PDB file of C-alpha atoms in Angstrom:
ATOM      1  CA  MET A 207       0.124  -0.249  -0.483  1.00  0.00           C
ATOM      2  CA  VAL A 208       1.084   3.431  -0.854  1.00  0.00           C
ATOM      3  CA  VAL A 209       0.207   6.444   1.364  1.00  0.00           C
ATOM      4  CA  TYR A 210       0.582  10.086  -0.188  1.00  0.00           C
ATOM      5  CA  SER A 211      -0.473  12.281   1.874  1.00  0.00           C
ATOM      6  CA  PHE A 212      -2.060  12.874   5.770  1.00  0.00           C
ATOM      7  CA  TYR A 213      -3.910  16.054   6.838  1.00  0.00           C
ATOM      8  CA  ILE A 214      -5.647  17.203  10.296  1.00  0.00           C
ATOM      9  CA  PHE A 215      -8.171  19.830   9.810  1.00  0.00           C
ATOM     10  CA  ASP A 216      -9.677  21.693  13.149  1.00  0.00           C
ATOM     11  CA  ARG A 217     -13.500  22.270  13.491  1.00  0.00           C
ATOM     12  CA  HIS A 218     -12.692  25.815  12.178  1.00  0.00           C
ATOM     13  CA  ALA A 219     -11.844  24.374   9.175  1.00  0.00           C
ATOM     14  CA  GLU A 220      -7.856  24.931   9.460  1.00  0.00           C
ATOM     15  CA  CYS A 221      -5.381  22.487   8.277  1.00  0.00           C
ATOM     16  CA  ILE A 222      -3.390  21.942  12.096  1.00  0.00           C
ATOM     17  CA  TYR A 223      -1.085  19.027  10.555  1.00  0.00           C
ATOM     18  CA  LYS A 224      -0.401  17.764   6.629  1.00  0.00           C
ATOM     19  CA  LYS A 225       2.537  15.290   5.873  1.00  0.00           C
ATOM     20  CA  LYS A 226       3.034  13.980   2.126  1.00  0.00           C
ATOM     21  CA  TRP A 227       5.209  10.379   1.731  1.00  0.00           C
ATOM     22  CA  THR A 228       5.156  10.617  -2.382  1.00  0.00           C
ATOM     23  CA  PRO A 229       3.146  12.529  -4.773  1.00  0.00           C
ATOM     24  CA  ARG A 230      -0.119  11.504  -6.415  1.00  0.00           C
ATOM     25  CA  PRO A 231      -0.071  10.495  -9.684  1.00  0.00           C
ATOM     26  CA  SER A 232      -0.895  12.857 -12.132  1.00  0.00           C
ATOM     27  CA  SER A 233      -2.328  11.784 -15.123  1.00  0.00           C
ATOM     28  CA  THR A 234      -0.339  14.251 -17.070  1.00  0.00           C
ATOM     29  CA  GLY A 235       0.468  12.882 -21.069  1.00  0.00           C
ATOM     30  CA  SER A 236      -3.132  11.640 -21.327  1.00  0.00           C
ATOM     31  CA  LYS A 237      -5.599  12.122 -23.929  1.00  0.00           C
ATOM     32  CA  ALA A 238      -8.001  14.605 -21.727  1.00  0.00           C
ATOM     33  CA  ASN A 239      -4.823  16.590 -21.117  1.00  0.00           C
ATOM     34  CA  GLN A 240      -4.045  16.586 -24.704  1.00  0.00           C
ATOM     35  CA  ARG A 241      -7.432  16.997 -25.565  1.00  0.00           C
ATOM     36  CA  ASP A 242      -7.807  19.945 -22.972  1.00  0.00           C
ATOM     37  CA  GLY A 243      -4.752  21.608 -24.843  1.00  0.00           C
ATOM     38  CA  LEU A 244      -2.192  20.646 -22.547  1.00  0.00           C
ATOM     39  CA  SER A 245       0.044  18.202 -25.337  1.00  0.00           C
ATOM     40  CA  GLU A 246       3.528  18.874 -26.151  1.00  0.00           C
ATOM     41  CA  GLY A 247       4.708  22.548 -26.509  1.00  0.00           C
ATOM     42  CA  ASN A 248       1.992  23.653 -24.185  1.00  0.00           C
ATOM     43  CA  PRO A 249       2.449  24.773 -20.914  1.00  0.00           C
ATOM     44  CA  GLN A 250       1.787  22.175 -18.104  1.00  0.00           C
ATOM     45  CA  PRO A 251      -1.354  22.726 -15.226  1.00  0.00           C
ATOM     46  CA  LYS A 252       0.149  24.627 -12.576  1.00  0.00           C
ATOM     47  CA  THR A 253       0.652  22.329  -9.246  1.00  0.00           C
ATOM     48  CA  LEU A 254      -0.823  23.751  -6.643  1.00  0.00           C
ATOM     49  CA  SER A 255       0.610  24.782  -2.862  1.00  0.00           C
ATOM     50  CA  ALA A 256       0.384  22.907  -0.310  1.00  0.00           C
ATOM     51  CA  GLU A 257      -2.184  25.462   1.557  1.00  0.00           C
ATOM     52  CA  ASP A 258      -4.407  25.180  -1.763  1.00  0.00           C
ATOM     53  CA  ASP A 259      -4.106  21.381  -1.754  1.00  0.00           C
ATOM     54  CA  ALA A 260      -5.499  21.301   1.803  1.00  0.00           C
ATOM     55  CA  LYS A 261      -7.935  23.852   1.158  1.00  0.00           C
ATOM     56  CA  LEU A 262      -8.904  21.224  -2.165  1.00  0.00           C
ATOM     57  CA  ILE A 263      -9.145  18.058   0.154  1.00  0.00           C
ATOM     58  CA  PHE A 264     -11.031  20.113   3.220  1.00  0.00           C
ATOM     59  CA  GLY A 265     -13.551  21.091   0.545  1.00  0.00           C
ATOM     60  CA  THR A 266     -13.770  17.820  -1.035  1.00  0.00           C
ATOM     61  CA  VAL A 267     -14.717  16.224   2.389  1.00  0.00           C
ATOM     62  CA  PHE A 268     -16.922  18.901   3.694  1.00  0.00           C
ATOM     63  CA  SER A 269     -19.338  18.332   0.554  1.00  0.00           C
ATOM     64  CA  LEU A 270     -19.090  14.992   0.484  1.00  0.00           C
ATOM     65  CA  ARG A 271     -19.838  14.434   4.167  1.00  0.00           C
ATOM     66  CA  ASN A 272     -22.728  17.179   3.925  1.00  0.00           C
ATOM     67  CA  MET A 273     -24.500  15.268   0.953  1.00  0.00           C
ATOM     68  CA  VAL A 274     -23.978  11.833   2.851  1.00  0.00           C
ATOM     69  CA  ARG A 275     -25.850  13.256   5.675  1.00  0.00           C
ATOM     70  CA  LYS A 276     -28.490  14.755   3.471  1.00  0.00           C
ATOM     71  CA  LEU A 277     -29.404  11.901   1.223  1.00  0.00           C
ATOM     72  CA  GLY A 278     -28.871   9.188   3.982  1.00  0.00           C
ATOM     73  CA  GLY A 279     -29.881  10.997   7.084  1.00  0.00           C
ATOM     74  CA  PRO A 280     -28.007  11.958  10.244  1.00  0.00           C
ATOM     75  CA  ASP A 281     -26.718   8.537  11.101  1.00  0.00           C
ATOM     76  CA  ASP A 282     -25.295   7.871   8.286  1.00  0.00           C
ATOM     77  CA  ASN A 283     -21.010   8.573   8.123  1.00  0.00           C
ATOM     78  CA  PHE A 284     -19.212   9.552   4.987  1.00  0.00           C
ATOM     79  CA  ILE A 285     -15.826   6.835   4.953  1.00  0.00           C
ATOM     80  CA  SER A 286     -13.873   7.108   2.363  1.00  0.00           C
ATOM     81  CA  TYR A 287     -14.151   7.806  -1.710  1.00  0.00           C
ATOM     82  CA  ARG A 288     -12.201   6.273  -4.856  1.00  0.00           C
ATOM     83  CA  THR A 289     -11.079   7.992  -7.708  1.00  0.00           C
ATOM     84  CA  GLY A 290      -9.039   6.468 -10.330  1.00  0.00           C
ATOM     85  CA  HIS A 291      -5.877   7.426  -8.995  1.00  0.00           C
ATOM     86  CA  TYR A 292      -6.462   7.722  -5.049  1.00  0.00           C
ATOM     87  CA  LYS A 293      -8.894   7.087  -2.311  1.00  0.00           C
ATOM     88  CA  LEU A 294      -9.503   9.425   0.219  1.00  0.00           C
ATOM     89  CA  HIS A 295     -10.369   8.012   3.604  1.00  0.00           C
ATOM     90  CA  TYR A 296     -11.963   9.936   6.867  1.00  0.00           C
ATOM     91  CA  TYR A 297     -12.366  10.005  10.815  1.00  0.00           C
ATOM     92  CA  GLU A 298     -14.276  12.567  12.283  1.00  0.00           C
ATOM     93  CA  THR A 299     -13.506  13.004  16.042  1.00  0.00           C
ATOM     94  CA  PRO A 300     -16.651  13.948  18.683  1.00  0.00           C
ATOM     95  CA  THR A 301     -14.447  17.290  18.918  1.00  0.00           C
ATOM     96  CA  SER A 302     -14.639  18.238  15.316  1.00  0.00           C
ATOM     97  CA  LEU A 303     -11.040  16.951  14.296  1.00  0.00           C
ATOM     98  CA  LYS A 304     -10.862  15.971  10.993  1.00  0.00           C
ATOM     99  CA  PHE A 305      -8.377  13.165  10.188  1.00  0.00           C
ATOM    100  CA  VAL A 306      -8.150  12.318   6.363  1.00  0.00           C
ATOM    101  CA  MET A 307      -5.432  10.322   4.338  1.00  0.00           C
ATOM    102  CA  VAL A 308      -5.285   9.932   0.589  1.00  0.00           C
ATOM    103  CA  THR A 309      -3.804   6.543  -0.095  1.00  0.00           C
ATOM    104  CA  ASP A 310      -3.555   4.069  -3.832  1.00  0.00           C
ATOM    105  CA  THR A 311      -6.772   2.752  -4.897  1.00  0.00           C
ATOM    106  CA  LYS A 312      -5.940  -0.722  -3.511  1.00  0.00           C
ATOM    107  CA  THR A 313      -6.157   0.067   0.442  1.00  0.00           C
ATOM    108  CA  ASN A 314      -8.741  -1.614   2.335  1.00  0.00           C
ATOM    109  CA  ASN A 315     -10.929   0.768   4.568  1.00  0.00           C
ATOM    110  CA  LEU A 316      -8.089   3.029   7.188  1.00  0.00           C
ATOM    111  CA  ARG A 317     -10.821   4.170   9.431  1.00  0.00           C
ATOM    112  CA  ILE A 318      -9.602   2.146  12.345  1.00  0.00           C
ATOM    113  CA  VAL A 319      -6.288   3.546  11.853  1.00  0.00           C
ATOM    114  CA  LEU A 320      -7.137   6.707  11.183  1.00  0.00           C
ATOM    115  CA  HIS A 321      -9.026   6.271  15.194  1.00  0.00           C
ATOM    116  CA  GLN A 322      -5.647   4.896  16.309  1.00  0.00           C
ATOM    117  CA  ILE A 323      -3.324   7.657  15.110  1.00  0.00           C
ATOM    118  CA  TYR A 324      -6.236   9.882  17.213  1.00  0.00           C
ATOM    119  CA  VAL A 325      -6.501   7.841  20.342  1.00  0.00           C
ATOM    120  CA  SER A 326      -2.570   6.707  20.329  1.00  0.00           C
ATOM    121  CA  LEU A 327      -0.456   9.679  19.043  1.00  0.00           C
ATOM    122  CA  TYR A 328      -3.159  13.256  18.689  1.00  0.00           C
ATOM    123  CA  VAL A 329      -4.296  12.813  22.431  1.00  0.00           C
ATOM    124  CA  GLU A 330      -0.941  11.324  24.064  1.00  0.00           C
ATOM    125  CA  TYR A 331       1.858  13.798  22.110  1.00  0.00           C
ATOM    126  CA  VAL A 332      -0.675  16.533  21.274  1.00  0.00           C
ATOM    127  CA  VAL A 333      -4.020  17.149  24.273  1.00  0.00           C
ATOM    128  CA  LYS A 334      -1.674  16.040  26.893  1.00  0.00           C
ATOM    129  CA  ASN A 335       0.817  18.291  25.953  1.00  0.00           C
ATOM    130  CA  PRO A 336       0.877  20.935  28.148  1.00  0.00           C
ATOM    131  CA  LEU A 337       2.785  23.243  25.575  1.00  0.00           C
ATOM    132  CA  SER A 338       0.421  22.933  22.455  1.00  0.00           C
ATOM    133  CA  PRO A 339      -2.352  25.303  21.953  1.00  0.00           C
ATOM    134  CA  ILE A 340      -5.738  24.031  22.459  1.00  0.00           C
ATOM    135  CA  GLU A 341      -7.252  26.170  19.900  1.00  0.00           C
ATOM    136  CA  HIS A 342      -4.985  26.835  16.488  1.00  0.00           C
ATOM    137  CA  PRO A 343      -5.635  30.176  15.260  1.00  0.00           C
ATOM    138  CA  GLY A 344      -4.789  31.158  12.053  1.00  0.00           C
ATOM    139  CA  GLY A 345      -3.405  28.345  10.540  1.00  0.00           C
ATOM    140  CA  VAL A 346      -0.789  27.636  13.516  1.00  0.00           C
ATOM    141  CA  GLY A 347      -0.438  23.826  12.852  1.00  0.00           C
ATOM    142  CA  VAL A 348       0.654  21.054  15.526  1.00  0.00           C
ATOM    143  CA  ASP A 349       4.036  21.747  16.249  1.00  0.00           C
ATOM    144  CA  CYS A 350       4.774  18.528  18.571  1.00  0.00           C
ATOM    145  CA  GLU A 351       7.832  16.695  17.607  1.00  0.00           C
ATOM    146  CA  MET A 352       7.074  13.284  19.188  1.00  0.00           C
ATOM    147  CA  PHE A 353       3.492  13.488  17.334  1.00  0.00           C
ATOM    148  CA  GLU A 354       5.299  13.579  13.779  1.00  0.00           C
ATOM    149  CA  LEU A 355       7.599  11.272  14.655  1.00  0.00           C
ATOM    150  CA  GLY A 356       4.906   8.817  15.669  1.00  0.00           C
ATOM    151  CA  VAL A 357       2.986   9.513  12.974  1.00  0.00           C
ATOM    152  CA  GLU A 358       6.354   8.767  10.749  1.00  0.00           C
ATOM    153  CA  GLN A 359       6.393   5.852  12.426  1.00  0.00           C
ATOM    154  CA  PHE A 360       3.474   4.649  12.583  1.00  0.00           C
ATOM    155  CA  VAL A 361       2.038   5.156   9.140  1.00  0.00           C
ATOM    156  CA  ASN A 362       5.728   3.122   7.757  1.00  0.00           C
ATOM    157  CA  ALA A 363       5.644   0.222  10.081  1.00  0.00           C
ATOM    158  CA  SER A 364       1.747  -0.016   9.686  1.00  0.00           C
ATOM    159  CA  LEU A 365       0.905   1.033   6.366  1.00  0.00           C
ATOM    160  CA  MET A 366       3.713   0.935   3.802  1.00  0.00           C
ATOM    161  CA  THR A 367       4.210  -2.808   3.659  1.00  0.00           C
TER     162      THR A 367
END
C-alpha cells in the first residue's frame, strides 16, 4: 500500500497538520490533457501549493460529508471515496477534528487506522501536552516533534508494507 498524504483539520476548517510521503499520480500525458490543449509544447497545469491542496481536500471532504448526511440521514457517515488514481479515507472525532489520509486505490478502509492515530498519537502527544495550544488560530498547526515522529513510524510500520 502507498500512502500519499495525511491531513488533520480542526473544527474551524483550518489545516493544523499535513504530511506528504509520495506525490499522488498525475494523469499528465493522457488523452484528456491532450484534448484540453496541454499536449507537447504547451505549458503543464500549475501545481498547487500545500495550502491550496489542503483547502481542496477539506472542501471535498466537507461537500461529500454533507451530501451523505442529506441523502442518507444523520446516522449515515462518510468514510471514504475512490477515484481512478487515489482513495481518500476520513475519520471525524467527537470534537470535530477531521483526519484525512490519501492512499492508492487498492487500500482497504483505514477508518480504524485513523482512529488509532487520533487516540494513541494525537491525544497522547498533542492534547496531553501542556505546551500545545488548545486552539490553532490562523493556521498555527501542530508543532510537536513526538507526534510527527510517531505518525512517521506508525505509517511506515503499519501501512507501508
